[in-house]
């Protein structure tokens, strides 16, 4: 049984467990698709004639002169190293995924202007969020308990932590984080001091901090495409995308001293939902006897309807376990509904082909993450949207790709440079979050570099492509934000390796 709370307008600091760090990954379009597309670094918005382009520049589908079907699978290896206060921890995750399955039905027309009318349908992985992450290190005077203490004394209505009741979880004046701390009785022996003594020294002073995260799932999209070729000079296309969100994030944060664990805080967020968007594209060949082409595309926001199933638990210094799912007022996970609009996205590209031997494409994409917004709410939406506008940035993406073809065999290379989505001083402030938000961690990602390479073979009917991709990105991870004494954070280096294979048939 799940309980859904509708009293949004009564909440002073917000009900939704969603925040910009939870949903920012849904803003991005990862480099996923056919092996040809990946091998060229996703730089095909003016070249076209690839099934993945129905999700980037829909006009690229108008380049097809015959019908085509392909299926793509990938293997991804994520590796990262987190260094916190001199302690380095390595994590890795290996996962296989279905990257793309699509077809295009090409209809040759004998009209005066219309040469081909093509219909496409495809599935593609938009975001593969599956990953593992861990960090640990010497506490050095830092503690999540200070955040709990500040939240209790500054932003919450004080409560008697010696007389707790499950009904307090429905009182919108109390943060679940401070209620869990009270349940775990992080006090002195007499119970007179909650978390910290009068001089602000902690009752339980940690020697070490440890954090673990496990994410599974992601975002996938089904695309419906219609495109047209006019005199081999103008190519137009439109794609309606239906997105499906399905992923789970589990975290465990603990503090310990020389006697063992002081407490462990666990969070589990399962996000499900769907969304819709529209992509419009055009490719022009401005000079009649030249293969030079210009591509333009615009993507509307994806309008998501999201359901988050959220629960938290804490283990106290004696090993006793307290969980929100055991509270008397509901059983099972807590459910919250929200609506989210991602940013508009704009793409401009140009390409040139040298006979049938060499194809080159370069493109630029722009998306202002500051314009993303939760919709359909007043107080809650305003606070969350202000957080997005202050802490996120406009993102710029540059892609280049090349393909060399000799007697049906192809060699491909690609490169992407993607700027950071977060401002350098972005942070997660629990006072601006929700009463049910007990996860204090956040990660600020910096610029990303992607290098790709690929091989391909084209037969009379079947074709096979293989691609390799390496992504490199630096980040800063913070287990919590303490506005009095900011935590130094962990320096994170991530390198992802992917191998992608496509088998296709044209007819």
Short mmCIF file of C-alpha atoms in Angstrom, two decimals, residues 25-32 37 55-56 124-127 221 277 279 299 302 345 365 369 395 397 399 416 418 448:
data_model
loop_
_atom_site.label_atom_id
_atom_site.label_comp_id
_atom_site.label_asym_id
_atom_site.label_seq_id
_atom_site.Cartn_x
_atom_site.Cartn_y
_atom_site.Cartn_z
CA UNK A 25 20.49 13.44 -15.92
CA UNK A 26 17.17 13.42 -17.78
CA UNK A 27 18.10 16.71 -19.48
CA UNK A 28 21.00 15.14 -21.35
CA UNK A 29 21.14 13.20 -24.61
CA UNK A 30 23.92 10.67 -24.15
CA UNK A 31 25.91 9.42 -27.13
CA UNK A 32 23.82 6.29 -27.69
CA UNK A 37 26.39 6.97 -35.27
CA UNK A 55 16.11 11.53 -32.50
CA UNK A 56 18.67 14.25 -33.35
CA UNK A 124 16.62 4.15 -28.47
CA UNK A 125 18.33 4.38 -25.12
CA UNK A 126 18.50 8.07 -24.21
CA UNK A 127 20.32 7.82 -20.87
CA UNK A 221 12.49 6.77 -26.04
CA UNK A 277 8.52 15.91 -27.09
CA UNK A 279 11.72 17.44 -32.87
CA UNK A 299 13.81 20.00 -29.95
CA UNK A 302 10.31 16.92 -23.00
CA UNK A 345 17.59 22.18 -27.60
CA UNK A 365 24.25 22.02 -30.01
CA UNK A 369 19.63 23.99 -18.45
CA UNK A 395 25.41 23.63 -22.04
CA UNK A 397 28.22 20.64 -27.30
CA UNK A 399 30.81 17.24 -32.37
CA UNK A 416 32.67 15.40 -28.60
CA UNK A 418 30.49 18.98 -23.79
CA UNK A 448 33.18 16.02 -20.73
#
